[in-house]
Amino acid sequence: MNLPPKTYIIEAEEAESMAKSKNLTLPQLLPSLIKSAQTLANPPISNFAVGVVGLTSDGRIFFGGNIEFPGLPLHHTIHGEQFFITNLAAHAAGAKLLYLAVSAAPCGHCRQFFQELRGISDTQIVITDQPQENPDYKPFSSILPHPFGPFDLLDENTPLILEKQNNQLTLKDGNFIIQDEKTCDLPNGFSDLNAKNEGFLKTEASAAARGSHVPPKDGNFINQDENKFDLSNGFCELVAKNEEFLKSEALAAARGSHAPYSGCPSGVALMDCEGKVYKGSYMESAAYNPSMMPVQAALVAYMVAGGGGYERIVAAVVVEKEGVVVRQEDTARLVLKHLSPKCEFRVVYCN
């Protein structure tokens, strides 16, 4: 099946035309698109490409693939099914997921995350990495027969992913926080004690690393803020010009977030070196751990729009409530500092 490179959504008319050209129904078409979906994956750690293809009630076809980030802890990985759901949430406009084809059996993490879609038990799924003339679809409930889900914790009228959220949020005034404003007193006033115990800290961290199969190297104790200068990858004027738009897009993402379990909605907006902006909303799971962080969702939006290499990201804004039990600032900062070290990172609090 020949598709344009980096195709993440096929519109209904094109999908119907593709199916007719192969004398297939739309559900029969999905397995033939799995190989294309796998080309969207970027798994440099595992080298195991996951492809996900789904058909929605409005006739469109959506894609997803797994994304891994060398140099970051594995839990920052975006699973193929998470990518797919994020793509769906951003573009499905209320359509329901009817059929799903995946290249490999979804892990427990992803089976759980799918529970945030209303009616997922009736969605038909087939697991295959090869085209099939008569794919053996089965209800999603067959791969998670006794699910723990949203309505074990929530009222049945609570909006889920793919449904309109109702986070009435406004920005606080005068609280734009720049990335390194607190670097003057990093050890919280205990500089001497921190210096005295630096060697012991390295020894203890080394012992922990040995327990995770990774021996330490010499002479590589890294100062927390060594890259704090020359932010924005040289695009300071572009960042300043688009500052208000970035804030408004991050706020829109926070308003659209699915956070009924913690009550801590949040959103991230990224800007590339051409001034294009990509936003992502936080999406929680009833089981907590499979939740999709807003920085991951924004990176998905960046990839779906064909954003290019991560180093092209020059600015990022996080919008979240201040002093809440679930915060996104530190995680987003870690991920973006690694992927685009000179990206200007800011936080805006909302009510």
mmCIF file of C-alpha atoms in Angstrom:
data_model
loop_
_atom_site.group_PDB
_atom_site.id
_atom_site.type_symbol
_atom_site.label_atom_id
_atom_site.label_comp_id
_atom_site.label_asym_id
_atom_site.label_seq_id
_atom_site.Cartn_x
_atom_site.Cartn_y
_atom_site.Cartn_z
ATOM 1 C CA MET A 1 0.000 0.000 0.000
ATOM 2 C CA ASN A 2 1.730 3.206 -1.169
ATOM 3 C CA LEU A 3 1.074 6.172 1.106
ATOM 4 C CA PRO A 4 2.708 9.601 1.269
ATOM 5 C CA PRO A 5 5.545 9.696 3.806
ATOM 6 C CA LYS A 6 4.513 10.437 7.387
ATOM 7 C CA THR A 7 0.778 9.944 6.879
ATOM 8 C CA TYR A 8 -0.975 10.045 10.269
ATOM 9 C CA ILE A 9 -4.588 10.585 9.118
ATOM 10 C CA ILE A 10 -6.419 9.428 5.979
ATOM 11 C CA GLU A 11 -9.592 11.363 5.227
ATOM 12 C CA ALA A 12 -12.825 9.431 4.696
ATOM 13 C CA GLU A 13 -13.077 9.933 0.929
ATOM 14 C CA GLU A 14 -9.504 8.791 0.353
ATOM 15 C CA ALA A 15 -9.939 5.814 2.697
ATOM 16 C CA GLU A 16 -13.052 4.699 0.822
ATOM 17 C CA SER A 17 -11.264 5.055 -2.504
ATOM 18 C CA MET A 18 -8.307 3.009 -1.266
ATOM 19 C CA ALA A 19 -10.599 0.230 -0.042
ATOM 20 C CA LYS A 20 -12.572 0.110 -3.296
ATOM 21 C CA SER A 21 -9.382 -0.030 -5.372
ATOM 22 C CA LYS A 22 -8.434 -3.232 -3.548
ATOM 23 C CA ASN A 23 -11.996 -4.583 -3.457
ATOM 24 C CA LEU A 24 -11.976 -4.447 0.356
ATOM 25 C CA THR A 25 -14.202 -3.039 3.043
ATOM 26 C CA LEU A 26 -12.695 -0.389 5.296
ATOM 27 C CA PRO A 27 -12.178 -2.841 8.208
ATOM 28 C CA GLN A 28 -10.450 -5.234 5.791
ATOM 29 C CA LEU A 29 -8.187 -2.407 4.631
ATOM 30 C CA LEU A 30 -6.692 -1.690 8.074
ATOM 31 C CA PRO A 31 -4.257 -4.645 8.314
ATOM 32 C CA SER A 32 -2.792 -3.701 4.924
ATOM 33 C CA LEU A 33 -1.824 -0.327 6.427
ATOM 34 C CA ILE A 34 0.061 -1.751 9.406
ATOM 35 C CA LYS A 35 3.432 -1.697 7.634
ATOM 36 C CA SER A 36 2.931 1.981 6.823
ATOM 37 C CA ALA A 37 2.074 2.661 10.452
ATOM 38 C CA GLN A 38 5.261 0.909 11.575
ATOM 39 C CA THR A 39 7.342 3.268 9.442
ATOM 40 C CA LEU A 40 6.031 6.112 11.625
ATOM 41 C CA ALA A 41 7.542 4.552 14.742
ATOM 42 C CA ASN A 42 10.915 5.694 16.059
ATOM 43 C CA PRO A 43 12.234 3.048 18.503
ATOM 44 C CA PRO A 44 16.036 3.516 18.598
ATOM 45 C CA ILE A 45 16.331 1.689 21.943
ATOM 46 C CA SER A 46 14.259 -1.460 21.363
ATOM 47 C CA ASN A 47 14.328 -1.463 17.544
ATOM 48 C CA PHE A 48 10.795 -2.890 17.833
ATOM 49 C CA ALA A 49 8.420 -0.833 15.707
ATOM 50 C CA VAL A 50 4.769 -0.873 16.736
ATOM 51 C CA GLY A 51 2.134 0.185 14.218
ATOM 52 C CA VAL A 52 -1.466 1.078 15.092
ATOM 53 C CA VAL A 53 -4.270 1.829 12.617
ATOM 54 C CA GLY A 54 -7.867 2.664 13.529
ATOM 55 C CA LEU A 55 -11.143 3.413 11.752
ATOM 56 C CA THR A 56 -13.532 5.950 13.260
ATOM 57 C CA SER A 57 -17.279 6.382 12.882
ATOM 58 C CA ASP A 58 -16.820 9.265 10.408
ATOM 59 C CA GLY A 59 -14.855 7.024 8.017
ATOM 60 C CA ARG A 60 -11.383 8.399 8.694
ATOM 61 C CA ILE A 61 -8.325 6.265 9.413
ATOM 62 C CA PHE A 62 -5.808 7.247 12.107
ATOM 63 C CA PHE A 63 -2.254 6.023 12.668
ATOM 64 C CA GLY A 64 0.120 5.692 15.588
ATOM 65 C CA GLY A 65 3.617 4.369 16.280
ATOM 66 C CA ASN A 66 5.882 4.020 19.304
ATOM 67 C CA ILE A 67 8.473 6.717 20.046
ATOM 68 C CA GLU A 68 11.556 6.155 22.236
ATOM 69 C CA PHE A 69 13.955 8.772 23.583
ATOM 70 C CA PRO A 70 17.589 7.663 24.068
ATOM 71 C CA GLY A 71 19.073 9.285 27.143
ATOM 72 C CA LEU A 72 15.772 9.500 29.027
ATOM 73 C CA PRO A 73 14.250 6.935 31.408
ATOM 74 C CA LEU A 74 12.165 4.316 29.622
ATOM 75 C CA HIS A 75 8.925 5.497 31.221
ATOM 76 C CA HIS A 76 9.053 8.560 28.962
ATOM 77 C CA THR A 77 8.496 6.287 25.952
ATOM 78 C CA ILE A 78 5.337 7.017 23.962
ATOM 79 C CA HIS A 79 3.645 3.684 23.262
ATOM 80 C CA GLY A 80 2.202 3.188 19.790
ATOM 81 C CA GLU A 81 -1.319 2.967 21.178
ATOM 82 C CA GLN A 82 -0.769 6.116 23.262
ATOM 83 C CA PHE A 83 0.396 7.941 20.150
ATOM 84 C CA PHE A 84 -2.685 6.685 18.313
ATOM 85 C CA ILE A 85 -5.099 7.796 21.063
ATOM 86 C CA THR A 86 -3.414 11.212 21.269
ATOM 87 C CA ASN A 87 -3.705 11.632 17.506
ATOM 88 C CA LEU A 88 -7.332 10.567 17.730
ATOM 89 C CA ALA A 89 -8.100 12.919 20.628
ATOM 90 C CA ALA A 90 -6.609 15.892 18.785
ATOM 91 C CA HIS A 91 -8.401 15.328 15.465
ATOM 92 C CA ALA A 92 -11.372 12.957 15.813
ATOM 93 C CA ALA A 93 -13.831 15.744 16.738
ATOM 94 C CA GLY A 94 -16.144 13.431 18.661
ATOM 95 C CA ALA A 95 -16.006 10.437 16.305
ATOM 96 C CA LYS A 96 -15.978 6.982 17.901
ATOM 97 C CA LEU A 97 -13.344 4.309 17.388
ATOM 98 C CA LEU A 98 -14.946 1.355 15.580
ATOM 99 C CA TYR A 99 -12.064 -0.857 14.382
ATOM 100 C CA LEU A 100 -8.445 -1.166 15.436
ATOM 101 C CA ALA A 101 -5.490 -3.057 13.950
ATOM 102 C CA VAL A 102 -2.178 -3.359 15.814
ATOM 103 C CA SER A 103 1.078 -4.978 14.760
ATOM 104 C CA ALA A 104 1.594 -6.722 18.106
ATOM 105 C CA ALA A 105 -0.558 -7.476 21.134
ATOM 106 C CA PRO A 106 -1.005 -4.287 23.177
ATOM 107 C CA CYS A 107 0.823 -4.304 26.500
ATOM 108 C CA GLY A 108 -1.159 -4.076 29.733
ATOM 109 C CA HIS A 109 -0.278 -0.377 29.970
ATOM 110 C CA CYS A 110 -2.025 0.325 26.652
ATOM 111 C CA ARG A 111 -4.971 -1.987 27.217
ATOM 112 C CA GLN A 112 -5.591 0.046 30.368
ATOM 113 C CA PHE A 113 -5.215 3.417 28.654
ATOM 114 C CA PHE A 114 -7.800 2.429 26.041
ATOM 115 C CA GLN A 115 -10.338 2.171 28.883
ATOM 116 C CA GLU A 116 -10.519 5.986 28.851
ATOM 117 C CA LEU A 117 -12.499 5.736 25.580
ATOM 118 C CA ARG A 118 -16.210 5.307 26.154
ATOM 119 C CA GLY A 119 -17.524 2.037 24.715
ATOM 120 C CA ILE A 120 -14.040 0.628 24.049
ATOM 121 C CA SER A 121 -15.180 -2.870 25.027
ATOM 122 C CA ASP A 122 -17.214 -3.009 21.804
ATOM 123 C CA THR A 123 -14.452 -1.694 19.536
ATOM 124 C CA GLN A 124 -13.259 -4.477 17.225
ATOM 125 C CA ILE A 125 -9.526 -5.283 17.296
ATOM 126 C CA VAL A 126 -7.236 -7.487 15.228
ATOM 127 C CA ILE A 127 -3.593 -8.208 16.039
ATOM 128 C CA THR A 128 -1.480 -8.762 12.930
ATOM 129 C CA ASP A 129 1.613 -7.439 11.176
ATOM 130 C CA GLN A 130 0.537 -8.794 7.781
ATOM 131 C CA PRO A 131 -2.280 -7.910 5.351
ATOM 132 C CA GLN A 132 -5.270 -10.200 5.786
ATOM 133 C CA GLU A 133 -8.110 -10.736 3.361
ATOM 134 C CA ASN A 134 -10.462 -11.709 6.190
ATOM 135 C CA PRO A 135 -9.071 -10.222 9.410
ATOM 136 C CA ASP A 136 -10.284 -11.939 12.564
ATOM 137 C CA TYR A 137 -11.663 -8.978 14.499
ATOM 138 C CA LYS A 138 -12.739 -9.526 18.083
ATOM 139 C CA PRO A 139 -14.198 -7.180 20.720
ATOM 140 C CA PHE A 140 -11.604 -5.251 22.694
ATOM 141 C CA SER A 141 -13.088 -6.849 25.806
ATOM 142 C CA SER A 142 -11.555 -10.144 24.653
ATOM 143 C CA ILE A 143 -8.051 -8.835 25.451
ATOM 144 C CA LEU A 144 -9.064 -7.200 28.743
ATOM 145 C CA PRO A 145 -12.068 -9.169 29.992
ATOM 146 C CA HIS A 146 -12.325 -7.756 33.528
ATOM 147 C CA PRO A 147 -11.241 -4.126 33.204
ATOM 148 C CA PHE A 148 -10.748 -1.524 35.875
ATOM 149 C CA GLY A 149 -11.910 1.678 34.279
ATOM 150 C CA PRO A 150 -13.148 5.231 34.629
ATOM 151 C CA PHE A 151 -16.524 4.396 36.079
ATOM 152 C CA ASP A 152 -14.990 2.501 38.964
ATOM 153 C CA LEU A 153 -13.968 5.985 40.134
ATOM 154 C CA LEU A 154 -16.182 8.474 38.298
ATOM 155 C CA ASP A 155 -19.786 9.319 37.610
ATOM 156 C CA GLU A 156 -20.895 7.865 34.257
ATOM 157 C CA ASN A 157 -21.602 11.349 32.911
ATOM 158 C CA THR A 158 -17.987 12.454 33.329
ATOM 159 C CA PRO A 159 -16.436 13.288 29.942
ATOM 160 C CA LEU A 160 -13.797 10.811 28.773
ATOM 161 C CA ILE A 161 -11.079 11.074 26.120
ATOM 162 C CA LEU A 162 -12.610 11.925 22.706
ATOM 163 C CA GLU A 163 -15.395 13.821 24.490
ATOM 164 C CA LYS A 164 -15.594 17.557 25.084
ATOM 165 C CA GLN A 165 -13.835 18.557 28.290
ATOM 166 C CA ASN A 166 -15.035 21.384 30.494
ATOM 167 C CA ASN A 167 -11.992 22.790 32.300
ATOM 168 C CA GLN A 168 -12.872 26.417 32.955
ATOM 169 C CA LEU A 169 -9.377 27.828 33.342
ATOM 170 C CA THR A 170 -7.937 31.338 33.156
ATOM 171 C CA LEU A 171 -4.328 32.470 33.406
ATOM 172 C CA LYS A 172 -3.041 34.162 36.499
ATOM 173 C CA ASP A 173 -1.482 37.565 35.895
ATOM 174 C CA GLY A 174 2.216 38.294 36.183
ATOM 175 C CA ASN A 175 3.449 34.765 36.764
ATOM 176 C CA PHE A 176 5.504 33.904 33.679
ATOM 177 C CA ILE A 177 8.359 31.788 35.054
ATOM 178 C CA ILE A 178 11.567 31.598 33.031
ATOM 179 C CA GLN A 179 13.550 28.380 32.998
ATOM 180 C CA ASP A 180 16.495 29.125 35.293
ATOM 181 C CA GLU A 181 15.329 31.869 37.634
ATOM 182 C CA LYS A 182 16.202 29.821 40.743
ATOM 183 C CA THR A 183 19.756 28.837 39.806
ATOM 184 C CA CYS A 184 21.289 31.298 42.283
ATOM 185 C CA ASP A 185 20.489 29.048 45.261
ATOM 186 C CA LEU A 186 20.161 25.513 43.932
ATOM 187 C CA PRO A 187 21.071 23.678 47.195
ATOM 188 C CA ASN A 188 18.360 25.582 49.165
ATOM 189 C CA GLY A 189 20.942 27.425 51.244
ATOM 190 C CA PHE A 190 23.108 24.396 52.058
ATOM 191 C CA SER A 191 25.963 25.012 49.604
ATOM 192 C CA ASP A 192 28.770 24.020 52.018
ATOM 193 C CA LEU A 193 27.039 20.805 53.078
ATOM 194 C CA ASN A 194 26.313 19.987 49.456
ATOM 195 C CA ALA A 195 29.973 20.428 48.446
ATOM 196 C CA LYS A 196 31.221 18.411 51.422
ATOM 197 C CA ASN A 197 29.107 15.400 50.519
ATOM 198 C CA GLU A 198 29.492 15.521 46.742
ATOM 199 C CA GLY A 199 31.882 12.549 46.718
ATOM 200 C CA PHE A 200 29.576 10.440 48.902
ATOM 201 C CA LEU A 201 26.614 11.315 46.686
ATOM 202 C CA LYS A 202 28.562 10.110 43.640
ATOM 203 C CA THR A 203 29.485 6.864 45.423
ATOM 204 C CA GLU A 204 25.899 6.122 46.423
ATOM 205 C CA ALA A 205 24.573 6.960 42.967
ATOM 206 C CA SER A 206 27.264 4.693 41.497
ATOM 207 C CA ALA A 207 26.121 1.845 43.739
ATOM 208 C CA ALA A 208 22.543 2.347 42.558
ATOM 209 C CA ALA A 209 23.697 2.410 38.932
ATOM 210 C CA ARG A 210 25.557 -0.892 39.386
ATOM 211 C CA GLY A 211 22.262 -2.421 40.456
ATOM 212 C CA SER A 212 20.794 -1.352 37.110
ATOM 213 C CA HIS A 213 23.630 -2.831 34.993
ATOM 214 C CA VAL A 214 25.215 0.534 34.140
ATOM 215 C CA PRO A 215 28.788 1.137 35.458
ATOM 216 C CA PRO A 216 29.849 4.743 36.157
ATOM 217 C CA LYS A 217 32.398 6.737 34.170
ATOM 218 C CA ASP A 218 35.076 8.986 35.642
ATOM 219 C CA GLY A 219 35.125 12.756 35.420
ATOM 220 C CA ASN A 220 31.575 13.276 34.302
ATOM 221 C CA PHE A 221 29.794 14.922 37.214
ATOM 222 C CA ILE A 222 27.435 17.277 35.381
ATOM 223 C CA ASN A 223 26.393 20.657 36.775
ATOM 224 C CA GLN A 224 22.614 21.020 36.704
ATOM 225 C CA ASP A 225 22.517 24.208 34.672
ATOM 226 C CA GLU A 226 25.538 24.046 32.380
ATOM 227 C CA ASN A 227 23.379 24.890 29.347
ATOM 228 C CA LYS A 228 21.430 27.732 30.919
ATOM 229 C CA PHE A 229 22.862 30.363 28.555
ATOM 230 C CA ASP A 230 21.986 31.002 24.906
ATOM 231 C CA LEU A 231 18.437 29.694 25.164
ATOM 232 C CA SER A 232 15.914 29.577 22.299
ATOM 233 C CA ASN A 233 18.435 28.088 19.846
ATOM 234 C CA GLY A 234 19.176 31.613 18.613
ATOM 235 C CA PHE A 235 15.525 32.520 17.955
ATOM 236 C CA CYS A 236 14.952 34.959 20.828
ATOM 237 C CA GLU A 237 13.073 37.544 18.739
ATOM 238 C CA LEU A 238 10.779 34.884 17.276
ATOM 239 C CA VAL A 239 10.041 33.544 20.751
ATOM 240 C CA ALA A 240 9.318 37.003 22.140
ATOM 241 C CA LYS A 241 7.029 37.818 19.209
ATOM 242 C CA ASN A 242 4.958 34.676 19.751
ATOM 243 C CA GLU A 243 4.988 34.593 23.555
ATOM 244 C CA GLU A 244 1.314 35.481 24.023
ATOM 245 C CA PHE A 245 0.182 33.024 21.354
ATOM 246 C CA LEU A 246 2.193 30.248 22.998
ATOM 247 C CA LYS A 247 0.526 31.008 26.314
ATOM 248 C CA SER A 248 -2.949 30.993 24.774
ATOM 249 C CA GLU A 249 -2.340 27.669 22.998
ATOM 250 C CA ALA A 250 -0.993 26.059 26.174
ATOM 251 C CA LEU A 251 -4.069 27.348 28.017
ATOM 252 C CA ALA A 252 -6.344 25.886 25.316
ATOM 253 C CA ALA A 253 -4.568 22.547 25.726
ATOM 254 C CA ALA A 254 -5.046 22.679 29.503
ATOM 255 C CA ARG A 255 -8.744 23.435 29.052
ATOM 256 C CA GLY A 256 -9.012 20.356 26.844
ATOM 257 C CA SER A 257 -7.157 18.014 29.185
ATOM 258 C CA HIS A 258 -8.708 14.867 30.671
ATOM 259 C CA ALA A 259 -7.779 14.990 34.354
ATOM 260 C CA PRO A 260 -10.816 13.835 36.351
ATOM 261 C CA TYR A 261 -8.832 11.712 38.826
ATOM 262 C CA SER A 262 -6.391 14.334 40.097
ATOM 263 C CA GLY A 263 -8.257 17.516 39.211
ATOM 264 C CA CYS A 264 -4.968 18.871 37.837
ATOM 265 C CA PRO A 265 -5.495 19.841 34.171
ATOM 266 C CA SER A 266 -2.456 21.000 32.237
ATOM 267 C CA GLY A 267 -1.278 21.713 28.719
ATOM 268 C CA VAL A 268 1.951 22.265 26.808
ATOM 269 C CA ALA A 269 2.576 24.348 23.689
ATOM 270 C CA LEU A 270 5.757 24.000 21.638
ATOM 271 C CA MET A 271 7.072 26.409 19.010
ATOM 272 C CA ASP A 272 9.506 25.494 16.249
ATOM 273 C CA CYS A 273 12.090 27.656 14.515
ATOM 274 C CA GLU A 274 9.533 28.695 11.880
ATOM 275 C CA GLY A 275 7.098 30.005 14.495
ATOM 276 C CA LYS A 276 4.656 27.103 14.151
ATOM 277 C CA VAL A 277 2.969 26.046 17.388
ATOM 278 C CA TYR A 278 1.941 22.545 18.487
ATOM 279 C CA LYS A 279 -0.098 21.863 21.601
ATOM 280 C CA GLY A 280 -0.788 18.812 23.744
ATOM 281 C CA SER A 281 -3.268 18.107 26.547
ATOM 282 C CA TYR A 282 -2.737 16.010 29.656
ATOM 283 C CA MET A 283 -4.762 12.763 29.573
ATOM 284 C CA GLU A 284 -5.143 10.689 32.734
ATOM 285 C CA SER A 285 -5.870 7.008 33.205
ATOM 286 C CA ALA A 286 -7.962 5.525 35.986
ATOM 287 C CA ALA A 287 -4.914 3.380 36.768
ATOM 288 C CA TYR A 288 -2.728 6.540 36.926
ATOM 289 C CA ASN A 289 0.538 5.199 35.413
ATOM 290 C CA PRO A 290 -0.631 4.899 31.784
ATOM 291 C CA SER A 291 -1.508 8.627 31.814
ATOM 292 C CA MET A 292 -0.218 10.683 28.872
ATOM 293 C CA MET A 293 1.832 13.692 29.927
ATOM 294 C CA PRO A 294 1.098 16.968 28.093
ATOM 295 C CA VAL A 295 4.697 17.299 26.880
ATOM 296 C CA GLN A 296 4.401 13.865 25.259
ATOM 297 C CA ALA A 297 1.071 14.851 23.696
ATOM 298 C CA ALA A 298 2.625 18.058 22.340
ATOM 299 C CA LEU A 299 5.493 16.045 20.840
ATOM 300 C CA VAL A 300 2.915 13.810 19.144
ATOM 301 C CA ALA A 301 1.252 16.915 17.688
ATOM 302 C CA TYR A 302 4.678 18.088 16.509
ATOM 303 C CA MET A 303 5.338 14.778 14.742
ATOM 304 C CA VAL A 304 1.851 14.493 13.214
ATOM 305 C CA ALA A 305 2.292 17.969 11.717
ATOM 306 C CA GLY A 306 5.691 16.982 10.268
ATOM 307 C CA GLY A 307 7.708 19.160 12.629
ATOM 308 C CA GLY A 308 11.100 17.553 11.957
ATOM 309 C CA GLY A 309 13.992 17.072 14.369
ATOM 310 C CA TYR A 310 13.510 17.902 18.038
ATOM 311 C CA GLU A 311 16.307 20.506 17.903
ATOM 312 C CA ARG A 312 13.918 22.671 15.852
ATOM 313 C CA ILE A 313 11.812 23.224 18.996
ATOM 314 C CA VAL A 314 12.855 26.642 20.306
ATOM 315 C CA ALA A 315 10.248 27.450 22.954
ATOM 316 C CA ALA A 316 7.800 25.711 25.242
ATOM 317 C CA VAL A 317 5.101 26.843 27.663
ATOM 318 C CA VAL A 318 3.449 24.726 30.348
ATOM 319 C CA VAL A 319 0.115 25.848 31.772
ATOM 320 C CA GLU A 320 -0.995 24.234 35.034
ATOM 321 C CA LYS A 321 -2.382 25.089 38.453
ATOM 322 C CA GLU A 322 0.038 26.179 41.146
ATOM 323 C CA GLY A 323 0.850 23.963 44.131
ATOM 324 C CA VAL A 324 -1.332 21.022 43.076
ATOM 325 C CA VAL A 325 -0.808 17.307 43.769
ATOM 326 C CA VAL A 326 0.111 16.448 40.159
ATOM 327 C CA ARG A 327 2.568 18.839 38.477
ATOM 328 C CA GLN A 328 3.978 18.695 34.953
ATOM 329 C CA GLU A 329 6.670 21.378 35.092
ATOM 330 C CA ASP A 330 9.651 19.244 36.140
ATOM 331 C CA THR A 331 8.867 16.352 33.795
ATOM 332 C CA ALA A 332 8.355 18.643 30.810
ATOM 333 C CA ARG A 333 11.545 20.530 31.663
ATOM 334 C CA LEU A 334 13.557 17.282 31.823
ATOM 335 C CA VAL A 335 12.248 15.963 28.508
ATOM 336 C CA LEU A 336 12.709 19.198 26.582
ATOM 337 C CA LYS A 337 16.109 19.982 28.052
ATOM 338 C CA HIS A 338 17.262 16.618 26.732
ATOM 339 C CA LEU A 339 15.571 16.780 23.323
ATOM 340 C CA SER A 340 16.289 20.449 22.570
ATOM 341 C CA PRO A 341 18.748 21.781 25.167
ATOM 342 C CA LYS A 342 18.456 25.439 24.153
ATOM 343 C CA CYS A 343 14.661 25.478 24.077
ATOM 344 C CA GLU A 344 13.307 28.368 26.150
ATOM 345 C CA PHE A 345 11.053 26.778 28.768
ATOM 346 C CA ARG A 346 8.403 28.678 30.677
ATOM 347 C CA VAL A 347 5.555 27.955 33.089
ATOM 348 C CA VAL A 348 2.308 29.878 33.474
ATOM 349 C CA TYR A 349 -0.087 29.174 36.325
ATOM 350 C CA CYS A 350 -3.827 29.137 35.880
ATOM 351 C CA ASN A 351 -6.933 29.161 38.073
#
